[in-house]
Short mmCIF file of C-alpha atoms in Angstrom, two decimals:
data_model
loop_
_atom_site.label_atom_id
_atom_site.label_comp_id
_atom_site.label_asym_id
_atom_site.label_seq_id
_atom_site.Cartn_x
_atom_site.Cartn_y
_atom_site.Cartn_z
CA UNK A 743 314.85 90.83 -202.15
CA UNK A 744 315.28 94.32 -200.58
CA UNK A 745 318.93 94.53 -200.05
CA UNK A 746 318.88 98.02 -198.49
CA UNK A 747 316.45 96.83 -195.79
CA UNK A 748 318.26 93.55 -195.24
CA UNK A 749 321.45 95.52 -194.63
CA UNK A 750 319.72 97.89 -192.21
CA UNK A 751 318.23 95.10 -190.29
CA UNK A 752 321.73 93.34 -190.09
CA UNK A 753 323.32 96.56 -188.81
CA UNK A 754 320.65 97.05 -186.14
CA UNK A 755 321.28 93.42 -184.89
CA UNK A 756 325.02 93.93 -185.09
CA UNK A 757 324.74 97.12 -182.94
CA UNK A 758 322.66 95.16 -180.39
CA UNK A 759 325.16 92.29 -180.22
CA UNK A 760 328.19 94.72 -180.03
CA UNK A 761 326.78 96.71 -177.16
CA UNK A 762 325.64 93.78 -175.23
CA UNK A 763 329.17 92.11 -175.68
CA UNK A 764 330.78 95.34 -174.37
CA UNK A 765 328.49 95.41 -171.23
CA UNK A 766 329.08 91.70 -170.49
CA UNK A 767 332.82 92.25 -170.80
CA UNK A 768 332.62 95.22 -168.37
CA UNK A 769 330.16 93.46 -165.96
CA UNK A 770 327.64 96.15 -166.35
CA UNK A 771 324.89 94.21 -168.06
CA UNK A 772 323.59 92.05 -165.26
CA UNK A 773 322.03 93.44 -162.12
CA UNK A 774 318.88 94.96 -160.93
CA UNK A 775 317.21 96.97 -163.59
CA UNK A 776 317.46 97.51 -167.34
CA UNK A 777 320.92 98.65 -168.20
CA UNK A 778 320.57 102.19 -169.64
CA UNK A 779 322.98 101.85 -172.64
CA UNK A 780 321.32 98.58 -173.72
CA UNK A 781 317.89 100.07 -173.18
CA UNK A 782 318.84 103.02 -175.56
CA UNK A 783 319.97 100.63 -178.41
CA UNK A 784 316.73 98.43 -177.94
CA UNK A 785 314.58 101.62 -177.95
CA UNK A 786 316.16 103.08 -181.17
CA UNK A 787 315.91 99.65 -182.92
CA UNK A 788 312.38 99.31 -181.92
CA UNK A 789 311.39 102.69 -183.27
CA UNK A 790 312.81 101.80 -186.65
CA UNK A 791 311.32 98.30 -186.74
CA UNK A 792 307.91 99.74 -185.94
CA UNK A 793 308.26 101.99 -189.12
CA UNK A 794 309.33 99.00 -191.17
CA UNK A 795 306.47 96.95 -190.13
CA UNK A 796 304.03 99.79 -190.84
CA UNK A 797 305.63 100.01 -194.35
CA UNK A 798 306.12 96.38 -195.34
CA UNK A 799 304.53 94.18 -192.80
CA UNK A 800 306.74 91.47 -191.25
CA UNK A 801 310.17 91.48 -192.97
CA UNK A 802 310.31 87.84 -193.70
CA UNK A 803 312.81 85.70 -195.72
CA UNK A 804 310.99 86.60 -198.94
CA UNK A 805 311.82 90.33 -198.52
CA UNK A 806 315.05 90.51 -196.63
CA UNK A 807 316.57 86.89 -196.91
CA UNK A 808 317.11 84.35 -193.92
CA UNK A 809 319.76 86.49 -192.15
CA UNK A 810 317.69 89.64 -192.51
CA UNK A 811 314.57 87.96 -191.14
CA UNK A 812 316.67 86.50 -188.21
CA UNK A 813 317.96 90.08 -187.52
CA UNK A 814 314.39 91.48 -187.60
CA UNK A 815 313.37 88.91 -185.03
CA UNK A 816 316.32 89.59 -182.78
CA UNK A 817 315.48 93.30 -182.85
CA UNK A 818 311.87 92.50 -182.08
CA UNK A 819 312.66 90.16 -179.15
CA UNK A 820 314.72 92.89 -177.62
CA UNK A 821 312.18 95.64 -178.02
CA UNK A 822 310.99 94.74 -174.51
CA UNK A 823 309.94 98.29 -173.47
CA UNK A 824 307.51 98.32 -176.39
CA UNK A 825 304.54 96.03 -175.44
CA UNK A 826 302.36 97.35 -178.32
CA UNK A 827 305.00 96.57 -180.90
CA UNK A 828 305.57 93.09 -179.68
CA UNK A 829 301.85 92.32 -179.37
CA UNK A 830 301.24 93.71 -182.86
CA UNK A 831 303.99 91.76 -184.34
CA UNK A 832 302.96 88.38 -182.95
CA UNK A 833 300.14 87.66 -185.35
CA UNK A 834 302.30 88.91 -188.25
CA UNK A 835 305.11 86.61 -187.30
CA UNK A 836 302.82 83.68 -186.87
CA UNK A 837 301.33 84.23 -190.33
CA UNK A 838 304.90 84.54 -191.78
CA UNK A 839 305.84 81.21 -190.12
CA UNK A 840 302.76 79.53 -191.46
CA UNK A 841 303.72 80.79 -195.02
CA UNK A 842 307.29 79.78 -194.61
CA UNK A 843 308.69 83.27 -194.39
CA UNK A 844 309.81 82.97 -190.88
CA UNK A 845 310.73 80.20 -188.44
CA UNK A 846 307.91 78.78 -186.26
CA UNK A 847 310.34 78.77 -183.32
CA UNK A 848 310.60 82.59 -183.58
CA UNK A 849 306.82 82.96 -183.30
CA UNK A 850 306.90 80.53 -180.30
CA UNK A 851 309.62 82.46 -178.51
CA UNK A 852 307.83 85.75 -179.03
CA UNK A 853 304.61 84.39 -177.64
CA UNK A 854 306.57 83.17 -174.65
CA UNK A 855 308.33 86.50 -174.19
CA UNK A 856 304.98 88.35 -174.19
CA UNK A 857 303.42 85.91 -171.81
CA UNK A 858 306.45 86.24 -169.33
CA UNK A 859 306.24 90.02 -169.38
CA UNK A 860 302.48 90.00 -168.83
CA UNK A 861 303.08 87.50 -165.76
CA UNK A 862 301.27 84.55 -167.65
CA UNK A 863 302.68 80.92 -167.96
CA UNK A 864 304.73 80.27 -170.99
CA UNK A 865 303.58 77.76 -173.74
CA UNK A 866 307.05 76.69 -174.94
CA UNK A 867 309.37 77.56 -171.93
CA UNK A 868 311.80 79.40 -173.97
CA UNK A 869 312.28 82.47 -171.60
CA UNK A 870 314.43 81.93 -168.42
CA UNK A 871 314.98 84.08 -165.43
CA UNK A 872 316.16 83.75 -161.77
CA UNK A 873 313.48 82.04 -159.73
CA UNK A 874 312.92 82.31 -155.94
CA UNK A 875 315.31 79.36 -155.33
CA UNK A 876 318.10 81.13 -157.16
CA UNK A 877 317.89 78.86 -160.19
CA UNK A 878 317.72 79.96 -163.88
CA UNK A 879 314.42 78.57 -164.96
CA UNK A 880 311.33 79.14 -167.21
CA UNK A 881 308.94 79.46 -164.33
CA UNK A 882 305.34 78.56 -164.71
CA UNK A 883 304.41 76.64 -168.01
CA UNK A 884 301.12 75.86 -169.40
CA UNK A 885 300.26 72.11 -169.70
CA UNK A 886 303.75 70.95 -168.83
CA UNK A 887 303.02 67.30 -169.66
CA UNK A 888 302.93 68.18 -173.40
CA UNK A 889 305.73 70.75 -173.34
CA UNK A 890 308.42 69.00 -175.25
CA UNK A 891 305.71 67.90 -177.87
CA UNK A 892 304.90 71.54 -178.38
CA UNK A 893 308.56 72.47 -178.48
CA UNK A 894 309.29 69.78 -181.00
CA UNK A 895 306.42 71.01 -183.35
CA UNK A 896 308.02 74.38 -183.72
CA UNK A 897 311.54 73.20 -184.09
CA UNK A 898 312.75 73.69 -180.52
CA UNK A 899 315.04 71.08 -178.77
CA UNK A 900 313.87 69.50 -175.52
CA UNK A 901 313.62 71.75 -172.51
CA UNK A 902 316.42 70.08 -170.65
CA UNK A 903 318.88 70.84 -173.51
CA UNK A 904 317.78 74.51 -173.74
CA UNK A 905 318.01 75.00 -169.99
CA UNK A 906 321.52 73.47 -169.79
CA UNK A 907 322.59 75.84 -172.67
CA UNK A 908 321.07 78.90 -170.85
CA UNK A 909 322.68 78.07 -167.49
CA UNK A 910 326.04 77.37 -169.29
CA UNK A 911 325.85 80.75 -171.09
CA UNK A 912 324.92 82.62 -167.91
CA UNK A 913 327.87 81.08 -166.08
CA UNK A 914 330.29 82.05 -168.91
CA UNK A 915 328.88 85.66 -169.12
CA UNK A 916 328.98 86.19 -165.33
CA UNK A 917 325.16 86.40 -164.90
CA UNK A 918 324.47 85.13 -161.40
CA UNK A 919 321.61 84.66 -158.97
CA UNK A 920 320.69 88.12 -157.72
CA UNK A 921 322.09 88.90 -154.24
CA UNK A 922 318.76 90.31 -153.23
CA UNK A 923 316.06 88.19 -154.98
CA UNK A 924 313.23 90.10 -153.62
CA UNK A 925 314.67 93.37 -154.86
CA UNK A 926 315.38 91.86 -158.21
CA UNK A 927 311.82 90.49 -158.58
CA UNK A 928 310.32 93.72 -157.43
CA UNK A 929 312.37 95.82 -159.89
CA UNK A 930 311.35 93.36 -162.72
CA UNK A 931 307.77 93.66 -161.81
CA UNK A 932 307.72 97.39 -161.25
CA UNK A 933 309.35 97.89 -164.65
CA UNK A 934 306.85 95.55 -166.36
CA UNK A 935 303.89 97.56 -164.94
CA UNK A 936 305.62 100.92 -165.75
CA UNK A 937 306.10 100.19 -169.42
CA UNK A 938 302.62 98.73 -169.89
CA UNK A 939 302.98 94.94 -169.69
CA UNK A 940 300.86 94.64 -166.75
CA UNK A 941 297.80 96.41 -165.35
CA UNK A 942 298.06 98.31 -162.06
#
């Protein structure tokens, strides 16, 4: 166990949660675009996580314990302006999950996050966003008839449960349907292209 690395990862995730909570409380987090203060935290954490991965591979439970591995995954999930990092980490996280050093649901959620940013259907329907009807939903899903079976295989609850929880959390945090859905979608897609998630 690398206690120093574990402590560093826990601090990175704590800083992320703290800034997010402050921005939720002030009403600044939600809206059109990527909130700059949150973006800076994510970018700083991503730079450090990249160096960690280059040095030790995926920091799994064997190296940093369950809470350290959870913190590493949170940092990775939030490194959304770093397509190369997320794409590089996915096979490492899948291997760690197969070897029991990471949670299978973490690899599934990372795969969905990558697919969403690339504009492709999700496999596990774990990522939610505001759709054209103004609802929080997972959007397009690959092979929807077998979705809950795939979710169960990686330790995820049925989609209906997760969707209810996501909508409840959005309501409690003040995240609402964008007033201008077209502007919201355009800003999201422009950002995804600008940082390298999508080809021009």
